């Protein structure tokens, strides 16, 4: 990535920033998923989004060694990791968050300080693999199934928010407002829900 690439990223971010301002966004979160499957985040005020898009925000190389419980795996002598990476948001995917008024989000790609892609950035790897397959006239489609539970308990006290059998209509009726709000928020953010 050279200066002209960075200038183009800043110009594209400027247009996105203007749209986000009309949606009363005040800050943007940019995220990446680490090697343990944990989503890590850095945020900036909306006023800094063009700088973020062009130059990114720093994040330690140690995140390549984080376990799911935040312990860092590595040499015990403190010799690794050393240095910093840059997270650059994919502004073509930036969206105002319907369920978090005032916030926008964009997935981030990790680069070395030099502007070269970071070898362990999963988004950049996926982009390279998709391009490789496209050269062979192969397209890729994927979907995700996300499962969770809803509790009426406080803190760590789990109390099921619904009664009745699994996949029973009673459960949907009891949480119909929550379910409607969730599906609406996802639609506002451009997430296509195939089933709920």
mmCIF file of C-alpha atoms in Angstrom, residues 37-184:
data_model
loop_
_atom_site.group_PDB
_atom_site.id
_atom_site.type_symbol
_atom_site.label_atom_id
_atom_site.label_comp_id
_atom_site.label_asym_id
_atom_site.label_seq_id
_atom_site.Cartn_x
_atom_site.Cartn_y
_atom_site.Cartn_z
ATOM 1 C CA UNK A 37 -12.109 -16.614 17.260
ATOM 2 C CA UNK A 38 -12.465 -13.565 19.515
ATOM 3 C CA UNK A 39 -13.569 -10.298 17.927
ATOM 4 C CA UNK A 40 -11.129 -7.538 18.921
ATOM 5 C CA UNK A 41 -11.989 -3.857 18.531
ATOM 6 C CA UNK A 42 -10.471 -0.401 18.251
ATOM 7 C CA UNK A 43 -12.607 2.734 18.066
ATOM 8 C CA UNK A 44 -12.181 6.308 16.917
ATOM 9 C CA UNK A 45 -14.418 9.391 16.979
ATOM 10 C CA UNK A 46 -16.173 9.922 13.649
ATOM 11 C CA UNK A 47 -14.033 13.031 13.080
ATOM 12 C CA UNK A 48 -10.990 10.714 12.711
ATOM 13 C CA UNK A 49 -12.534 8.216 10.281
ATOM 14 C CA UNK A 50 -10.676 9.474 7.204
ATOM 15 C CA UNK A 51 -7.361 9.184 9.091
ATOM 16 C CA UNK A 52 -8.395 5.709 10.285
ATOM 17 C CA UNK A 53 -9.233 4.606 6.743
ATOM 18 C CA UNK A 54 -5.906 5.822 5.338
ATOM 19 C CA UNK A 55 -3.450 4.963 8.101
ATOM 20 C CA UNK A 56 -5.319 2.636 10.438
ATOM 21 C CA UNK A 57 -5.018 2.329 14.157
ATOM 22 C CA UNK A 58 -2.321 0.446 16.045
ATOM 23 C CA UNK A 59 -2.768 -2.994 17.544
ATOM 24 C CA UNK A 60 -0.108 -5.211 19.037
ATOM 25 C CA UNK A 61 1.253 -8.207 17.189
ATOM 26 C CA UNK A 62 0.570 -10.101 20.431
ATOM 27 C CA UNK A 63 -3.049 -10.630 19.370
ATOM 28 C CA UNK A 64 -1.806 -13.394 17.071
ATOM 29 C CA UNK A 65 -0.844 -15.227 20.263
ATOM 30 C CA UNK A 66 -3.899 -14.558 22.439
ATOM 31 C CA UNK A 67 -5.867 -17.562 23.604
ATOM 32 C CA UNK A 68 -9.649 -17.413 24.048
ATOM 33 C CA UNK A 69 -9.162 -16.567 27.749
ATOM 34 C CA UNK A 70 -6.791 -13.644 27.019
ATOM 35 C CA UNK A 71 -3.652 -15.485 28.067
ATOM 36 C CA UNK A 72 -0.818 -14.786 25.640
ATOM 37 C CA UNK A 73 1.080 -17.809 24.352
ATOM 38 C CA UNK A 74 4.748 -17.216 23.707
ATOM 39 C CA UNK A 75 8.289 -17.381 24.990
ATOM 40 C CA UNK A 76 8.566 -16.825 28.736
ATOM 41 C CA UNK A 77 11.584 -14.544 28.348
ATOM 42 C CA UNK A 78 9.430 -11.677 27.061
ATOM 43 C CA UNK A 79 11.122 -11.626 23.652
ATOM 44 C CA UNK A 80 7.919 -11.920 21.647
ATOM 45 C CA UNK A 81 5.795 -10.419 20.387
ATOM 46 C CA UNK A 82 7.388 -7.163 19.366
ATOM 47 C CA UNK A 83 5.934 -4.406 17.254
ATOM 48 C CA UNK A 84 2.632 -3.057 16.152
ATOM 49 C CA UNK A 85 0.244 -3.705 13.297
ATOM 50 C CA UNK A 86 -2.310 -1.365 11.758
ATOM 51 C CA UNK A 87 -6.021 -2.133 11.475
ATOM 52 C CA UNK A 88 -7.544 -0.432 8.437
ATOM 53 C CA UNK A 89 -11.334 -0.493 8.161
ATOM 54 C CA UNK A 90 -13.079 -1.774 5.060
ATOM 55 C CA UNK A 91 -15.127 1.383 4.509
ATOM 56 C CA UNK A 92 -17.183 -0.305 1.781
ATOM 57 C CA UNK A 93 -18.702 -2.361 4.615
ATOM 58 C CA UNK A 94 -19.168 0.510 7.103
ATOM 59 C CA UNK A 95 -22.635 0.668 8.627
ATOM 60 C CA UNK A 96 -24.426 2.676 11.291
ATOM 61 C CA UNK A 97 -25.452 0.295 14.077
ATOM 62 C CA UNK A 98 -29.223 0.321 14.517
ATOM 63 C CA UNK A 99 -29.090 -1.262 17.975
ATOM 64 C CA UNK A 100 -26.242 0.992 19.169
ATOM 65 C CA UNK A 101 -27.290 4.562 18.311
ATOM 66 C CA UNK A 102 -24.361 6.867 17.695
ATOM 67 C CA UNK A 103 -22.021 4.052 16.637
ATOM 68 C CA UNK A 104 -20.863 2.771 13.264
ATOM 69 C CA UNK A 105 -18.888 -0.378 12.546
ATOM 70 C CA UNK A 106 -16.569 -1.589 9.805
ATOM 71 C CA UNK A 107 -14.606 -4.834 9.620
ATOM 72 C CA UNK A 108 -10.873 -4.292 9.693
ATOM 73 C CA UNK A 109 -7.937 -5.679 7.770
ATOM 74 C CA UNK A 110 -4.556 -5.991 9.461
ATOM 75 C CA UNK A 111 -1.437 -4.614 7.820
ATOM 76 C CA UNK A 112 2.179 -4.312 8.831
ATOM 77 C CA UNK A 113 3.532 -0.837 9.588
ATOM 78 C CA UNK A 114 5.080 -0.825 6.106
ATOM 79 C CA UNK A 115 1.647 -1.191 4.492
ATOM 80 C CA UNK A 116 2.167 -4.805 3.478
ATOM 81 C CA UNK A 117 -0.641 -7.227 4.371
ATOM 82 C CA UNK A 118 -0.213 -9.026 7.693
ATOM 83 C CA UNK A 119 0.296 -12.738 7.056
ATOM 84 C CA UNK A 120 -2.213 -13.746 9.754
ATOM 85 C CA UNK A 121 -5.069 -11.435 8.712
ATOM 86 C CA UNK A 122 -7.962 -13.792 8.034
ATOM 87 C CA UNK A 123 -9.957 -11.247 5.971
ATOM 88 C CA UNK A 124 -7.035 -10.581 3.637
ATOM 89 C CA UNK A 125 -6.430 -14.333 3.310
ATOM 90 C CA UNK A 126 -10.086 -14.907 2.425
ATOM 91 C CA UNK A 127 -9.959 -12.080 -0.141
ATOM 92 C CA UNK A 128 -6.874 -13.665 -1.776
ATOM 93 C CA UNK A 129 -8.526 -17.094 -1.846
ATOM 94 C CA UNK A 130 -11.731 -15.709 -3.371
ATOM 95 C CA UNK A 131 -9.709 -13.898 -6.060
ATOM 96 C CA UNK A 132 -7.801 -17.108 -6.786
ATOM 97 C CA UNK A 133 -11.052 -19.046 -7.167
ATOM 98 C CA UNK A 134 -12.598 -16.277 -9.301
ATOM 99 C CA UNK A 135 -9.677 -16.616 -11.724
ATOM 100 C CA UNK A 136 -10.886 -20.197 -12.199
ATOM 101 C CA UNK A 137 -14.526 -19.046 -12.634
ATOM 102 C CA UNK A 138 -15.489 -20.433 -9.223
ATOM 103 C CA UNK A 139 -17.664 -18.358 -6.902
ATOM 104 C CA UNK A 140 -17.982 -18.818 -3.168
ATOM 105 C CA UNK A 141 -21.100 -18.378 -1.050
ATOM 106 C CA UNK A 142 -21.349 -18.962 2.673
ATOM 107 C CA UNK A 143 -23.814 -18.453 5.479
ATOM 108 C CA UNK A 144 -23.558 -18.640 9.228
ATOM 109 C CA UNK A 145 -25.862 -20.068 11.850
ATOM 110 C CA UNK A 146 -25.627 -18.227 15.134
ATOM 111 C CA UNK A 147 -27.172 -19.652 18.271
ATOM 112 C CA UNK A 148 -27.597 -17.937 21.641
ATOM 113 C CA UNK A 149 -29.788 -17.933 24.714
ATOM 114 C CA UNK A 150 -31.653 -15.086 26.352
ATOM 115 C CA UNK A 151 -31.731 -14.770 30.131
ATOM 116 C CA UNK A 152 -33.945 -12.771 32.443
ATOM 117 C CA UNK A 153 -31.392 -13.239 35.239
ATOM 118 C CA UNK A 154 -29.080 -10.537 36.515
ATOM 119 C CA UNK A 155 -25.343 -10.734 35.902
ATOM 120 C CA UNK A 156 -24.153 -14.321 35.777
ATOM 121 C CA UNK A 157 -27.433 -15.677 37.160
ATOM 122 C CA UNK A 158 -28.989 -17.510 34.236
ATOM 123 C CA UNK A 159 -32.767 -17.628 34.194
ATOM 124 C CA UNK A 160 -34.344 -18.725 30.899
ATOM 125 C CA UNK A 161 -36.301 -15.876 29.332
ATOM 126 C CA UNK A 162 -38.842 -18.259 27.805
ATOM 127 C CA UNK A 163 -40.840 -21.306 28.773
ATOM 128 C CA UNK A 164 -42.116 -24.234 26.759
ATOM 129 C CA UNK A 165 -40.644 -26.649 24.265
ATOM 130 C CA UNK A 166 -37.710 -25.903 21.982
ATOM 131 C CA UNK A 167 -38.864 -24.357 18.708
ATOM 132 C CA UNK A 168 -42.304 -23.930 20.262
ATOM 133 C CA UNK A 169 -44.517 -20.994 19.288
ATOM 134 C CA UNK A 170 -44.800 -20.063 22.969
ATOM 135 C CA UNK A 171 -41.154 -19.029 22.976
ATOM 136 C CA UNK A 172 -41.613 -16.719 20.017
ATOM 137 C CA UNK A 173 -44.746 -15.185 21.529
ATOM 138 C CA UNK A 174 -42.992 -14.528 24.869
ATOM 139 C CA UNK A 175 -40.080 -12.766 23.168
ATOM 140 C CA UNK A 176 -41.875 -11.339 20.149
ATOM 141 C CA UNK A 177 -40.830 -7.726 20.858
ATOM 142 C CA UNK A 178 -37.187 -8.742 21.350
ATOM 143 C CA UNK A 179 -37.278 -10.906 18.223
ATOM 144 C CA UNK A 180 -38.893 -8.173 16.107
ATOM 145 C CA UNK A 181 -36.336 -5.600 17.289
ATOM 146 C CA UNK A 182 -33.465 -7.981 16.556
ATOM 147 C CA UNK A 183 -34.621 -8.805 13.019
ATOM 148 C CA UNK A 184 -35.307 -5.092 12.364
#
